[in-house]
Tab-separated table of C-alpha atoms in Angstrom:
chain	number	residue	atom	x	y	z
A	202	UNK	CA	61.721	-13.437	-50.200
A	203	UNK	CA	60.068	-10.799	-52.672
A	204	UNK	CA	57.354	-8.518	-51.386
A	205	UNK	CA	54.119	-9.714	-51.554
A	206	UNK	CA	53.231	-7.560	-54.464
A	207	UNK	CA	56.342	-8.438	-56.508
A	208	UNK	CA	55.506	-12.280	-55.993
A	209	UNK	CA	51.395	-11.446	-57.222
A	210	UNK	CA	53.402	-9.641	-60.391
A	211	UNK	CA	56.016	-12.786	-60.855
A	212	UNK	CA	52.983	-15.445	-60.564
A	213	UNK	CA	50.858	-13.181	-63.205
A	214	UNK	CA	54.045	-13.150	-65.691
A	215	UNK	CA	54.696	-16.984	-64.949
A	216	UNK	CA	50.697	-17.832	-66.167
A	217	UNK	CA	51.089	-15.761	-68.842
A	218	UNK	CA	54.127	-17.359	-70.468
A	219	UNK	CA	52.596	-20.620	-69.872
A	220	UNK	CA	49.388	-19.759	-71.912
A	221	UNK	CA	50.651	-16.979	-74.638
A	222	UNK	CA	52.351	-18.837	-77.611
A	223	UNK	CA	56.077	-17.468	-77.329
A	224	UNK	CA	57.174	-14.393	-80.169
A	225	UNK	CA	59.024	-17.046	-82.175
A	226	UNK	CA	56.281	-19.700	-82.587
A	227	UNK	CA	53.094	-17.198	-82.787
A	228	UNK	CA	55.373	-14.593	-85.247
A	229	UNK	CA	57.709	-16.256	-87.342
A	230	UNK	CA	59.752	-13.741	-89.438
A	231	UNK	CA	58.152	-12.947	-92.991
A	232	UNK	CA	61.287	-11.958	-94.165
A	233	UNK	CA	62.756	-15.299	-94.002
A	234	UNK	CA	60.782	-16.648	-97.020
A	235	UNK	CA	61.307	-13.205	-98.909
A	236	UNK	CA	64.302	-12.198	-100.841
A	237	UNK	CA	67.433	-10.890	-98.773
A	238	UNK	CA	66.743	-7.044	-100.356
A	239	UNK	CA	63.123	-7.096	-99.414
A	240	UNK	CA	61.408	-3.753	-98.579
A	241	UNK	CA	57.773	-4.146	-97.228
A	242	UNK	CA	55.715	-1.235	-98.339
A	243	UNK	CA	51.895	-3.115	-96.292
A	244	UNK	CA	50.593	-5.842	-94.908
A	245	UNK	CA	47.011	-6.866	-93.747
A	246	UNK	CA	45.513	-9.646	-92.542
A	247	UNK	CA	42.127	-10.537	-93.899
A	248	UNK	CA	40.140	-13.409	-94.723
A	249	UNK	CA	40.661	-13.853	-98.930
A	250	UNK	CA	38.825	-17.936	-98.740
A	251	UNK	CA	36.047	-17.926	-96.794
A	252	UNK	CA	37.391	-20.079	-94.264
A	253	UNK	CA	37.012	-18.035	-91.333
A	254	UNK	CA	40.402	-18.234	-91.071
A	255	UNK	CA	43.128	-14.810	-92.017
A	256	UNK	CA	45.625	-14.988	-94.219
A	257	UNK	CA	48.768	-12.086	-94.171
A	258	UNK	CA	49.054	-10.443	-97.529
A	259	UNK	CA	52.462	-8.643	-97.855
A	260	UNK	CA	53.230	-5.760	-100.087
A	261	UNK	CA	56.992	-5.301	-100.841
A	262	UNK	CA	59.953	-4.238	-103.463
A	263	UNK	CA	63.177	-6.010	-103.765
A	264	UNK	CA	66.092	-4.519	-105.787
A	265	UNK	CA	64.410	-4.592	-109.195
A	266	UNK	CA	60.296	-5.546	-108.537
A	267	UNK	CA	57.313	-4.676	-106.826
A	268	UNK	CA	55.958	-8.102	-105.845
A	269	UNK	CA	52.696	-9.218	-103.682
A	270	UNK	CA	52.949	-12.582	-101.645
A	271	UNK	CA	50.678	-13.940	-99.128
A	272	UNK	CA	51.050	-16.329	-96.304
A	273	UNK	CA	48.716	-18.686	-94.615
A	274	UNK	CA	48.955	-19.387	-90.971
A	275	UNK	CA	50.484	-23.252	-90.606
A	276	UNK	CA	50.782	-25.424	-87.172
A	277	UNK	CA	51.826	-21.639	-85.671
A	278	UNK	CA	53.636	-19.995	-88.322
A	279	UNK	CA	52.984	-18.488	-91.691
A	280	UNK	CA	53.603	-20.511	-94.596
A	281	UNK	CA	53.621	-19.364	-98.162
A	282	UNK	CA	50.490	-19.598	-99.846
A	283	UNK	CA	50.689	-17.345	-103.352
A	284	UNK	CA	52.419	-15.067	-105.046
A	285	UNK	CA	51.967	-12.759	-107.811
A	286	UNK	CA	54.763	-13.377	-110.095
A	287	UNK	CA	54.302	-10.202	-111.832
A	288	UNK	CA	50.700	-10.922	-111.908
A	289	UNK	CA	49.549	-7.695	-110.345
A	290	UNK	CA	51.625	-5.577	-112.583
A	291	UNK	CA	49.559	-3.212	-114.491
A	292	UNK	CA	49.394	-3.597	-118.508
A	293	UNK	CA	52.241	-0.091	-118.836
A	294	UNK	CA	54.346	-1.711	-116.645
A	295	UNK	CA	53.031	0.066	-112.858
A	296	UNK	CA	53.624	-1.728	-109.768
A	297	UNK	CA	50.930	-1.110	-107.301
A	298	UNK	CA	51.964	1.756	-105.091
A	299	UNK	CA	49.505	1.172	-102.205
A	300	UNK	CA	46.697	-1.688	-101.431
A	301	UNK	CA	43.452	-1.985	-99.578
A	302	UNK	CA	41.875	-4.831	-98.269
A	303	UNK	CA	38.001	-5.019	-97.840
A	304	UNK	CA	35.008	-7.819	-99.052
A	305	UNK	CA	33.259	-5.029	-101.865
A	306	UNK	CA	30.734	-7.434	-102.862
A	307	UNK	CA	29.152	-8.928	-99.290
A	308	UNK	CA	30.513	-12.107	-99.978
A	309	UNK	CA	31.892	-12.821	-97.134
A	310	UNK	CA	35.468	-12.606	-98.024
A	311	UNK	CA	38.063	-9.926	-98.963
A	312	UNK	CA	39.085	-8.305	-101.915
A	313	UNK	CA	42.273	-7.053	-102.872
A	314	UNK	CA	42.257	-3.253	-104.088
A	315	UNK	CA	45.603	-2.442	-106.329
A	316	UNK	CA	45.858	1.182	-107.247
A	317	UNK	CA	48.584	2.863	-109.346
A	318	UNK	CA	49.942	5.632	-110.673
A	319	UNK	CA	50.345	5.909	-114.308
A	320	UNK	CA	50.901	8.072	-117.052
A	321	UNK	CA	53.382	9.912	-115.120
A	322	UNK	CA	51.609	10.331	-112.041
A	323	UNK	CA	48.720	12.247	-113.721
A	324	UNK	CA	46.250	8.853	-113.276
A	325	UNK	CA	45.488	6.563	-110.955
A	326	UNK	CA	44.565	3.029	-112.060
A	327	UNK	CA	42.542	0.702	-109.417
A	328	UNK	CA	41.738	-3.148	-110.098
A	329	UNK	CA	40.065	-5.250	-107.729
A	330	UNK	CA	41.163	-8.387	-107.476
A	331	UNK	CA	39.006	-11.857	-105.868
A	332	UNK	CA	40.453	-15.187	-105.291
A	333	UNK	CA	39.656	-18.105	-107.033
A	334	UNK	CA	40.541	-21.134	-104.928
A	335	UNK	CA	38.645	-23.853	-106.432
A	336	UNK	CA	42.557	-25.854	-106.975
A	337	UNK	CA	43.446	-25.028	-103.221
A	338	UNK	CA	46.642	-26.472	-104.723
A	339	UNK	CA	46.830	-23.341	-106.977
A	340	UNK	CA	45.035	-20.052	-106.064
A	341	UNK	CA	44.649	-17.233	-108.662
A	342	UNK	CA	43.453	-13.949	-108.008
A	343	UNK	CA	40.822	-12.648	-110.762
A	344	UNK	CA	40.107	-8.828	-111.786
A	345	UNK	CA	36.547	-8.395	-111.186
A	346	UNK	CA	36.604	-4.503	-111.591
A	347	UNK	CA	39.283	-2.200	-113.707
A	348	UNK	CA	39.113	1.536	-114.304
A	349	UNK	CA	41.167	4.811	-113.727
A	350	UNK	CA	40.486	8.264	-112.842
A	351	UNK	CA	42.862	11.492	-113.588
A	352	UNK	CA	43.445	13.506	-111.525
A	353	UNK	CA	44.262	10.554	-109.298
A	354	UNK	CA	41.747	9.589	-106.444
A	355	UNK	CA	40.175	6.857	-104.701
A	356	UNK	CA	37.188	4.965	-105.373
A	357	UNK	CA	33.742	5.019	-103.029
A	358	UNK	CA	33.060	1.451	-101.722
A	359	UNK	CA	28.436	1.054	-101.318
A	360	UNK	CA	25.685	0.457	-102.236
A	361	UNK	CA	23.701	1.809	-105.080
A	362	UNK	CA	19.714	1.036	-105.797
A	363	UNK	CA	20.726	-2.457	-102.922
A	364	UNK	CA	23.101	-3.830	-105.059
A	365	UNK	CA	27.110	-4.068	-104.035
A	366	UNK	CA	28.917	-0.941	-105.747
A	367	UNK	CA	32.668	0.999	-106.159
A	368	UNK	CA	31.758	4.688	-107.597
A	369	UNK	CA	33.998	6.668	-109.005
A	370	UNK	CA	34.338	10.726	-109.118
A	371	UNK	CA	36.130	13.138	-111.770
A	372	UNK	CA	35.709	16.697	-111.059
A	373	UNK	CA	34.462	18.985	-113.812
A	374	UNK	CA	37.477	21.966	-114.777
A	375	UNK	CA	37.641	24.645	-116.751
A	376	UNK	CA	38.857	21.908	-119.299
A	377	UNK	CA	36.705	19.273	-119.043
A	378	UNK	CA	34.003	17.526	-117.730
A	379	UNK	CA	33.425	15.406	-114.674
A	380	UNK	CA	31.659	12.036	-113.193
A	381	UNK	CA	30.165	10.388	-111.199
A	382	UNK	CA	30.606	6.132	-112.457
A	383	UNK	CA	29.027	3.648	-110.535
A	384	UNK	CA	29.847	-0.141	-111.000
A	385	UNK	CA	27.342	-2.717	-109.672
A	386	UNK	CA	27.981	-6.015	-108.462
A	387	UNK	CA	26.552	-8.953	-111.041
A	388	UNK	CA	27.042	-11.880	-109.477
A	389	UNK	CA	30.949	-12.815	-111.356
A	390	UNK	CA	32.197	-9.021	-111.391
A	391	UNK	CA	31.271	-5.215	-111.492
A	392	UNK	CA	29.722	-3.872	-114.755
A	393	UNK	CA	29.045	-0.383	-114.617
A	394	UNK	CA	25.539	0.522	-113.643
A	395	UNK	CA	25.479	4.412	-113.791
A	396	UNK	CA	27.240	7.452	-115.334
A	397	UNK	CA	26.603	10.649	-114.506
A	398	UNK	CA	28.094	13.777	-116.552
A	399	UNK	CA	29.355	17.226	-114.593
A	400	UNK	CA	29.474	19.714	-117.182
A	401	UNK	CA	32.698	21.876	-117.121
A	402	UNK	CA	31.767	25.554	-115.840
């Protein structure tokens, strides 16, 4: 007979099998629903309905595309739910190099932030995308917000003057000038609410 701390350790391990779902059922592989050449790039959970309720949104390349599907969980395992089908491709052609996943507008639920690299890696392009799920049947994701800013850099997620905001910042050069551009929240989308001008030195 085991020692009486080895049998404490087995009984602990026995419970926990019994009440932990088991790696197959509580993780099904993502990759089986993906094409065979699938690279992921990211992946985050977040909550893009409202329901209380996360769903996995998966970031990858296959031999010839950058593509964007996500999964909802189903009786224990994820289930396809959308993709992008070229969707999320910007209008020169970009696929997203990188996403971020955060609710900009205190709604409640999460936005998707795209962000390229364009115009030969000299600007980054950022669109924020929200989900319309009013055909559960048939979700679309909708640009509420759309700008770029060269050199490349990342947007400010706020508030400005209590009002839900994503600010953007150009440094002023010995070339040009800079800014500070703030877009506000209104209810369907961002408009921009403020623009302020760094004069070059």
């Amino acid at each position: 007979m085991p020692p009486v701390k080895a049998r404490v350790i087995i009984l602990l391990l026995t419970a926990l099998s019994c009440i932990l779902p088991s790696a197959s059922s509580a993780n099904p592989d993502v990759y089986d629903a993906l094409p065979g050449d699938t690279r992921i790039l990211q992946y985050n959970l977040a909550d893009f309905d409202g329901d209380a309720r996360e769903e996995l949104a998966v970031l990858y390349t296959t031999s010839d595309e950058t593509r964007l599907t996500l999964f909802r969980g189903d009786s224990g395992r994820w289930s396809r739910w959308w993709d992008d089908n070229g969707g999320i491709t910007h209008q020169d052609g970009s696929a997203p190099r990188s996403m971020e996943i955060r609710d900009t507008n205190g709604d409640g639920r999460a936005e998707m932030l795209a962000y390229y690299l364009t115009e030969k890696n000299t600007v980054m392009a950022i669109r924020i995308l929200t989900l319309d799920d009013r055909d559960p049947s048939n979700p679309v994701f909708n640009v509420i917000l759309e700008d770029k800013v060269s050199p490349p850099g990342y947007p400010l997620v706020g508030m400005e003057a209590q009002a839900f905001s994503v600010t953007f910042f150009k440094m002023a050069t010995s070339e040009s000038n800079g800014y500070r551009r703030v877009y506000c929240w209104n209810k369907k989308r961002f408009e921009k609410c403020v623009e302020v001008e760094w004069e070059k030195p």
